[in-house]
CSV table of C-alpha atoms in Angstrom, one decimal:
chain,number,residue,atom,x,y,z
A,255,MET,CA,12.4,-11.7,12.0
A,256,ASN,CA,11.2,-14.6,10.1
A,257,HIS,CA,9.6,-14.2,6.5
A,258,SER,CA,6.4,-15.8,7.3
A,259,SER,CA,5.4,-13.3,10.3
A,260,ALA,CA,6.9,-10.3,8.3
A,261,LYS,CA,4.3,-10.5,5.4
A,262,ARG,CA,1.4,-10.0,8.1
A,263,TYR,CA,2.5,-6.7,9.4
A,264,ASN,CA,3.0,-4.3,6.2
A,265,SER,CA,4.0,-0.6,7.1
A,266,VAL,CA,4.2,2.1,4.8
A,267,ILE,CA,7.4,3.6,5.7
A,268,PRO,CA,10.4,1.4,4.6
A,269,PRO,CA,12.9,0.5,7.2
A,270,TYR,CA,15.6,2.4,5.0
A,271,ILE,CA,13.9,5.7,5.4
A,272,LEU,CA,13.8,5.3,9.3
A,273,ASN,CA,17.4,4.1,9.3
A,274,ARG,CA,18.4,7.3,7.4
A,275,ILE,CA,16.5,9.6,10.0
A,276,ILE,CA,18.2,7.6,12.8
A,277,GLU,CA,21.7,8.4,11.3
A,278,HIS,CA,21.0,12.2,10.0
A,279,GLY,CA,18.1,13.5,11.9
A,280,THR,CA,17.8,15.8,15.2
A,281,GLU,CA,17.8,13.9,18.5
A,282,PRO,CA,14.0,14.1,18.7
A,283,GLN,CA,13.7,12.9,15.2
A,284,ARG,CA,16.0,10.2,15.9
A,285,ASN,CA,14.3,9.0,18.9
A,286,CYS,CA,10.8,8.9,16.9
A,287,ALA,CA,12.5,6.9,14.3
A,288,ARG,CA,14.0,4.7,16.6
A,289,GLN,CA,10.8,4.1,18.5
A,290,THR,CA,9.0,3.5,15.5
A,291,LEU,CA,11.5,0.9,14.1
A,292,VAL,CA,11.1,-0.9,17.4
A,293,HIS,CA,7.4,-0.9,17.3
A,294,VAL,CA,7.4,-2.4,13.9
A,295,ASN,CA,9.8,-5.2,14.9
A,296,THR,CA,7.8,-5.9,17.9
A,297,LEU,CA,4.8,-6.0,15.7
A,298,MET,CA,6.7,-8.4,13.4
A,299,ALA,CA,7.4,-10.9,16.1
A,300,GLN,CA,3.8,-11.2,17.4
A,301,PRO,CA,1.8,-14.0,16.3
A,302,TYR,CA,-0.6,-13.5,13.5
A,303,ALA,CA,-4.1,-12.4,14.4
A,304,LYS,CA,-7.0,-13.6,12.1
A,305,PRO,CA,-9.5,-11.0,11.3
A,306,GLN,CA,-12.3,-10.8,13.4
A,307,LYS,CA,-15.5,-12.3,11.5
A,308,ILE,CA,-17.4,-9.1,11.5
A,309,THR,CA,-19.2,-8.9,8.2
A,310,THR,CA,-21.3,-6.2,6.5
A,311,ALA,CA,-25.1,-6.4,6.5
A,312,ARG,CA,-24.9,-6.7,2.8
A,313,ALA,CA,-22.7,-6.8,-0.2
A,314,GLY,CA,-21.8,-3.5,-1.3
A,315,GLN,CA,-22.2,-1.9,2.0
A,316,VAL,CA,-19.2,-0.9,4.1
A,317,GLU,CA,-19.1,-1.4,7.8
A,318,ARG,CA,-16.3,0.7,9.6
A,319,ASP,CA,-15.4,1.2,13.3
A,320,ILE,CA,-12.7,4.0,14.0
A,321,TYR,CA,-11.0,3.9,17.3
A,322,ASP,CA,-8.6,6.4,19.2
A,323,ALA,CA,-5.5,5.0,20.6
A,324,LYS,CA,-4.9,8.3,22.5
A,325,ASN,CA,-1.3,8.1,21.8
A,326,SER,CA,-0.9,4.7,23.6
A,327,THR,CA,0.1,1.6,21.9
A,328,LYS,CA,-2.9,-0.4,23.0
A,329,LEU,CA,-5.0,-1.7,20.3
A,330,PRO,CA,-7.7,-1.1,19.2
A,331,GLY,CA,-8.3,1.6,21.6
A,332,GLU,CA,-11.6,3.5,22.3
A,333,SER,CA,-14.2,3.4,19.6
A,334,VAL,CA,-15.0,6.9,18.5
A,335,ARG,CA,-17.0,6.5,15.4
A,336,LYS,CA,-18.9,3.6,14.1
A,337,GLU,CA,-20.5,3.1,10.7
A,338,GLY,CA,-23.4,5.7,10.0
A,339,GLN,CA,-22.2,8.0,13.0
A,340,ALA,CA,-21.4,11.7,12.6
A,341,SER,CA,-18.0,13.1,12.8
A,342,ASN,CA,-16.7,13.8,16.2
A,343,GLY,CA,-14.5,16.8,15.0
A,344,ASP,CA,-11.3,14.7,14.9
A,345,VAL,CA,-9.7,15.4,11.4
A,346,ALA,CA,-7.6,12.1,11.5
A,347,VAL,CA,-11.0,10.2,12.7
A,348,ASP,CA,-12.7,11.6,9.7
A,349,GLU,CA,-10.0,11.0,7.2
A,350,ALA,CA,-9.6,7.4,8.3
A,351,TYR,CA,-13.5,6.9,8.1
A,352,ASP,CA,-13.7,8.4,4.6
A,353,TYR,CA,-10.6,6.7,3.2
A,354,LEU,CA,-11.7,3.2,4.5
A,355,GLY,CA,-15.0,3.7,2.7
A,356,VAL,CA,-13.4,5.0,-0.5
A,357,THR,CA,-11.2,1.9,-0.6
A,358,TYR,CA,-14.2,-0.4,0.0
A,359,ASP,CA,-16.1,1.4,-2.5
A,360,PHE,CA,-13.4,1.0,-5.0
A,361,PHE,CA,-13.2,-2.7,-4.7
A,362,TRP,CA,-16.8,-3.3,-4.9
A,363,GLN,CA,-17.7,-0.8,-7.9
A,364,ALA,CA,-14.5,-1.8,-9.9
A,365,TYR,CA,-14.1,-5.5,-9.4
A,366,GLN,CA,-17.3,-6.4,-7.4
A,367,ARG,CA,-15.2,-7.3,-4.4
A,368,ASN,CA,-17.0,-7.4,-1.1
A,369,SER,CA,-14.3,-5.9,1.4
A,370,LEU,CA,-10.7,-7.2,1.6
A,371,ASP,CA,-11.7,-11.0,2.0
A,372,ASN,CA,-14.4,-10.6,-0.6
A,373,LYS,CA,-16.7,-11.7,2.3
A,374,GLY,CA,-17.8,-8.5,3.8
A,375,LEU,CA,-15.0,-8.0,6.3
A,376,ALA,CA,-15.6,-5.0,8.6
A,377,LEU,CA,-13.1,-2.3,8.2
A,378,LEU,CA,-11.4,-1.2,11.6
A,379,GLY,CA,-8.9,1.7,12.0
A,380,THR,CA,-7.1,3.1,14.9
A,381,VAL,CA,-5.8,6.6,15.0
A,382,HIS,CA,-3.4,8.6,17.3
A,383,TYR,CA,-1.2,5.4,17.6
A,384,ASP,CA,1.8,6.3,20.1
A,385,LYS,CA,3.4,9.8,20.1
A,386,GLY,CA,5.0,10.9,17.0
A,387,TYR,CA,4.8,7.7,15.4
A,388,GLN,CA,6.2,7.9,12.0
A,389,ASN,CA,4.3,5.0,10.2
A,390,ALA,CA,1.1,3.5,9.3
A,391,PHE,CA,0.4,-0.5,9.0
A,392,TRP,CA,-2.0,-3.1,8.5
A,393,ASN,CA,-1.7,-6.1,11.1
A,394,GLY,CA,-3.8,-8.5,9.5
A,395,GLN,CA,-6.9,-7.3,11.4
A,396,GLN,CA,-7.0,-3.5,11.1
A,397,MET,CA,-5.4,-0.4,10.0
A,398,VAL,CA,-3.3,1.6,12.4
A,399,PHE,CA,-2.2,5.3,11.7
A,400,GLY,CA,0.4,7.2,13.6
A,401,ASP,CA,0.3,11.1,13.9
A,402,GLY,CA,4.0,11.6,12.3
A,403,ASP,CA,6.3,14.0,14.1
A,404,GLY,CA,5.2,17.4,12.0
A,405,GLU,CA,8.8,17.9,10.9
A,406,ILE,CA,9.4,14.9,8.7
A,407,PHE,CA,6.1,13.4,8.4
A,408,ASN,CA,2.4,14.7,8.6
A,409,ARG,CA,-0.4,12.7,9.8
A,410,PHE,CA,-0.5,9.3,8.3
A,411,THR,CA,-4.3,9.6,7.5
A,412,ILE,CA,-3.6,12.5,5.1
A,413,ALA,CA,-3.0,10.3,2.2
A,414,ILE,CA,-5.7,8.4,0.6
A,415,ASP,CA,-3.3,6.2,-1.4
A,416,VAL,CA,-1.4,5.1,2.0
A,417,VAL,CA,-4.9,4.0,3.4
A,418,GLY,CA,-5.5,2.1,0.0
A,419,HIS,CA,-2.0,0.5,-0.1
A,420,GLU,CA,-2.2,-0.8,3.2
A,421,LEU,CA,-5.7,-2.0,2.9
A,422,SER,CA,-4.8,-3.7,-0.3
A,423,HIS,CA,-2.4,-5.9,1.5
A,424,GLY,CA,-5.4,-7.6,3.0
A,425,VAL,CA,-6.4,-8.3,-0.6
A,426,THR,CA,-3.3,-9.8,-1.6
A,427,GLU,CA,-2.9,-11.7,1.6
A,428,SER,CA,-6.4,-13.3,1.1
A,429,GLU,CA,-6.0,-14.0,-2.5
A,430,ALA,CA,-2.3,-14.7,-3.3
A,431,GLY,CA,-0.4,-14.9,0.1
A,432,LEU,CA,2.7,-13.5,-1.6
A,433,ASP,CA,5.8,-14.2,0.5
A,434,TYR,CA,7.3,-11.0,1.9
A,435,ASN,CA,10.6,-11.4,0.6
A,436,GLY,CA,12.7,-10.8,-2.6
A,437,GLN,CA,10.9,-10.5,-5.9
A,438,SER,CA,7.4,-12.0,-4.5
A,439,GLY,CA,7.6,-9.4,-1.5
A,440,ALA,CA,8.4,-6.6,-4.1
A,441,LEU,CA,5.3,-7.7,-6.0
A,442,ASN,CA,3.5,-7.7,-2.8
A,443,GLU,CA,4.5,-4.1,-2.0
A,444,SER,CA,4.2,-3.1,-5.8
A,445,LEU,CA,0.5,-4.4,-5.7
A,446,SER,CA,-0.3,-2.3,-2.9
A,447,ASP,CA,1.0,0.8,-4.7
A,448,VAL,CA,-1.0,-0.3,-7.7
A,449,PHE,CA,-4.4,-0.5,-5.9
A,450,GLY,CA,-3.3,2.5,-3.5
A,451,SER,CA,-2.8,4.6,-6.6
A,452,LEU,CA,-5.9,3.2,-8.3
A,453,VAL,CA,-8.2,3.9,-5.1
A,454,LYS,CA,-6.8,7.8,-5.4
A,455,GLN,CA,-7.6,8.1,-9.2
A,456,PHE,CA,-10.9,6.5,-8.6
A,457,HIS,CA,-12.0,8.9,-5.8
A,458,LEU,CA,-10.7,12.0,-7.7
A,459,LYS,CA,-12.2,10.6,-11.1
A,460,GLN,CA,-8.8,10.8,-12.9
A,461,THR,CA,-7.8,9.2,-16.1
A,462,ALA,CA,-4.3,7.7,-16.3
A,463,ASP,CA,-2.9,10.5,-18.0
A,464,LYS,CA,-4.1,13.1,-15.4
A,465,ALA,CA,-2.9,11.1,-12.3
A,466,ASP,CA,0.4,12.0,-10.3
A,467,TRP,CA,1.3,8.1,-9.9
A,468,ILE,CA,3.0,9.4,-6.4
A,469,ILE,CA,2.4,7.2,-3.3
A,470,GLY,CA,2.1,9.4,-0.3
A,471,GLU,CA,1.5,12.7,-1.6
A,472,GLY,CA,1.1,15.2,1.3
A,473,LEU,CA,2.9,13.0,3.9
A,474,LEU,CA,6.2,14.5,3.9
A,475,ALA,CA,6.2,17.8,6.1
A,476,LYS,CA,7.0,21.4,4.8
A,477,GLY,CA,10.6,21.7,4.4
A,478,ILE,CA,11.3,18.0,3.2
A,479,HIS,CA,12.3,18.2,-0.3
A,480,GLY,CA,10.1,15.6,-2.2
A,481,THR,CA,6.6,14.8,-3.6
A,482,GLY,CA,6.0,11.7,-1.5
A,483,LEU,CA,7.4,8.2,-0.9
A,484,ARG,CA,7.5,6.8,-4.2
A,485,SER,CA,6.8,7.6,-7.9
A,486,MET,CA,5.3,4.9,-9.9
A,487,SER,CA,5.7,6.8,-13.1
A,488,HIS,CA,9.5,7.6,-12.5
A,489,PRO,CA,11.0,5.5,-9.6
A,490,GLY,CA,13.9,6.9,-7.9
A,491,THR,CA,12.6,10.5,-8.1
A,492,ALA,CA,10.2,10.9,-5.3
A,493,TYR,CA,12.4,12.8,-3.1
A,494,ASP,CA,16.0,14.1,-2.9
A,495,ASP,CA,16.5,15.6,0.7
A,496,PRO,CA,19.4,16.0,2.9
A,497,LEU,CA,17.9,14.2,5.7
A,498,LEU,CA,16.0,11.4,3.8
A,499,GLY,CA,18.6,10.9,1.2
A,500,LYS,CA,17.7,10.3,-2.4
A,501,ASP,CA,14.8,7.9,-3.4
A,502,PRO,CA,16.7,4.5,-4.1
A,503,GLN,CA,14.1,2.9,-6.2
A,504,PRO,CA,15.2,1.4,-9.6
A,505,ALA,CA,13.0,1.9,-12.7
A,506,ASP,CA,14.1,-1.4,-14.4
A,507,MET,CA,16.0,-4.6,-14.0
A,508,HIS,CA,19.3,-2.8,-14.8
A,509,GLY,CA,19.2,-1.0,-11.5
A,510,TYR,CA,17.7,-4.2,-9.5
A,511,VAL,CA,19.1,-3.9,-5.9
A,512,ASN,CA,20.3,-7.2,-4.6
A,513,THR,CA,20.1,-7.0,-0.7
A,514,ARG,CA,19.4,-8.6,2.6
A,515,ASP,CA,18.0,-5.3,4.1
A,516,ASP,CA,14.1,-4.7,4.1
A,517,ASN,CA,13.5,-8.6,3.4
A,518,GLY,CA,15.5,-8.6,0.1
A,519,GLY,CA,14.6,-5.1,-0.9
A,520,VAL,CA,10.9,-5.4,-0.9
A,521,HIS,CA,10.2,-1.7,-0.8
A,522,ILE,CA,13.1,-0.9,-3.3
A,523,ASN,CA,12.6,-3.2,-6.2
A,524,SER,CA,8.7,-2.6,-6.2
A,525,GLY,CA,9.6,0.3,-8.5
A,526,ILE,CA,10.2,-2.0,-11.2
A,527,PRO,CA,6.6,-3.5,-11.4
A,528,ASN,CA,5.3,-0.3,-10.4
A,529,ARG,CA,6.8,1.5,-13.4
A,530,ALA,CA,5.3,-1.6,-15.7
A,531,PHE,CA,1.8,-0.9,-14.3
A,532,TYR,CA,2.3,2.7,-15.0
A,533,LEU,CA,3.5,2.1,-18.6
A,534,ALA,CA,0.6,-0.2,-19.3
A,535,ALA,CA,-2.1,1.9,-17.8
A,536,THR,CA,-0.9,5.0,-19.6
A,537,GLN,CA,-0.5,3.1,-23.0
A,538,LEU,CA,-4.1,1.8,-22.7
A,539,GLY,CA,-5.3,5.1,-21.6
A,540,GLY,CA,-8.7,6.1,-19.9
A,541,ASN,CA,-9.5,5.1,-16.2
A,542,ALA,CA,-6.4,3.0,-15.2
A,543,TRP,CA,-8.7,0.6,-13.0
A,544,GLU,CA,-10.8,-0.5,-15.8
A,545,ARG,CA,-8.4,-2.4,-18.1
A,546,ALA,CA,-4.6,-2.3,-16.4
A,547,GLY,CA,-6.1,-2.5,-13.0
A,548,TYR,CA,-8.5,-5.1,-14.1
A,549,VAL,CA,-5.7,-7.3,-15.4
A,550,TRP,CA,-3.5,-7.0,-12.3
A,551,TYR,CA,-6.6,-7.6,-10.2
A,552,ASP,CA,-7.1,-11.0,-12.1
A,553,THR,CA,-3.6,-11.9,-11.8
A,554,VAL,CA,-3.6,-11.6,-8.0
A,555,CYS,CA,-6.7,-13.5,-7.9
A,556,ASP,CA,-5.2,-16.4,-9.9
A,557,LYS,CA,-4.8,-19.3,-7.9
A,558,SER,CA,-1.9,-20.7,-10.1
A,559,LEU,CA,0.0,-17.7,-9.0
A,560,PRO,CA,2.7,-19.1,-6.8
A,561,LYS,CA,3.3,-17.7,-3.3
A,562,ASN,CA,7.0,-17.3,-4.3
A,563,ALA,CA,6.2,-15.8,-7.7
A,564,ASP,CA,9.0,-13.8,-9.2
A,565,PHE,CA,8.7,-10.9,-11.7
A,566,VAL,CA,8.6,-12.7,-14.8
A,567,THR,CA,6.0,-15.4,-13.6
A,568,PHE,CA,3.8,-12.4,-12.5
A,569,ALA,CA,4.3,-10.7,-15.8
A,570,GLN,CA,3.6,-13.7,-18.0
A,571,LEU,CA,0.5,-14.1,-16.1
A,572,THR,CA,-0.7,-10.4,-16.6
A,573,VAL,CA,-0.1,-10.9,-20.2
A,574,GLN,CA,-2.5,-14.0,-20.3
A,575,HIS,CA,-5.2,-12.3,-18.3
A,576,ALA,CA,-5.2,-9.3,-20.6
A,577,GLY,CA,-5.7,-11.4,-23.5
A,578,LYS,CA,-8.4,-13.5,-21.8
A,579,ARG,CA,-10.4,-10.6,-20.1
A,580,PHE,CA,-9.7,-8.2,-23.1
A,581,ASP,CA,-8.1,-8.7,-26.4
A,582,ASP,CA,-4.5,-9.1,-28.0
A,583,THR,CA,-4.1,-5.2,-28.3
A,584,VAL,CA,-4.5,-4.9,-24.4
A,585,ALA,CA,-1.9,-8.1,-24.0
A,586,GLN,CA,0.5,-6.6,-26.2
A,587,ALA,CA,0.5,-3.1,-24.3
A,588,VAL,CA,0.8,-5.1,-21.1
A,589,ARG,CA,3.8,-7.3,-22.7
A,590,GLU,CA,5.7,-4.0,-23.9
A,591,ALA,CA,5.4,-2.4,-20.5
A,592,TRP,CA,7.0,-5.4,-18.9
A,593,GLU,CA,9.8,-5.4,-21.8
A,594,LYS,CA,10.5,-1.6,-21.2
A,595,VAL,CA,11.5,-2.4,-17.4
A,596,GLY,CA,13.5,-5.3,-18.6
A,597,VAL,CA,11.5,-8.3,-17.0
A,598,MET,CA,10.2,-9.6,-20.4
């Protein structure tokens, strides 16, 4: 898999979780995980499809179109709910429709950003992708949601932060195009966790101290020992389960994982910048999207951010933007957060 195409297809379940299921699951669970991995790899090999130039009627007005793949792998599937249409009674369709809308509203209201490309891109989503598909992904054109297998994962539309996470890859792709490997890839993943968590906090009207900072809450099925896929406040503690193993994310640079797997550990080492954001946001207090979030947003939109940025480069830019948009107090809080995780 080459890195240039790998960055285009961002899926929420990291390969190490799927591999763990293949090693330790029951036969049906292993089959589902294998199928999911094969699909992800097939998608990665496909040429990058540019987003369709469907734009909203006006800035601040979301344009959504939800499709049903009817358990096939054909995309986008059958259109089942267009913008402004009533619910068809399918909970996955409604969740996709609602959470695409919340994500649009978040970026518009918090940062005056008109959709993922800032040009009013219509938001497309397909539900009921394949049978027992254990993932959700953004393919450069649209969101795609599996139903999960019900034993390990619930339906992938259930978690608003997963929707926010995947769509935020579109923002990062549009603004920074961060290479999807090594530290720049981990930053790419972390930015999606940051904005995914902020979408949830914005939706629930939660201040930084009230948020759970869990990515994928509600996604793990009953009987799986864990709170979600990742913890931004305490990386490495999201799950500890006989089937899934223990959450491998490090919380600081002392635990940094050097690996060739997962494009150089993009889903593992993202725990380090995730925790830096959490520390900055809670230190600053209030709504996380208003100060810490704005600093991170300014940084991802900074044209001087290199595509192969490492943690230190990104951290230095966040401190600069904190001082520029706010003041020295905010800049100091951001600097201290990066220092606590051993980046600065």
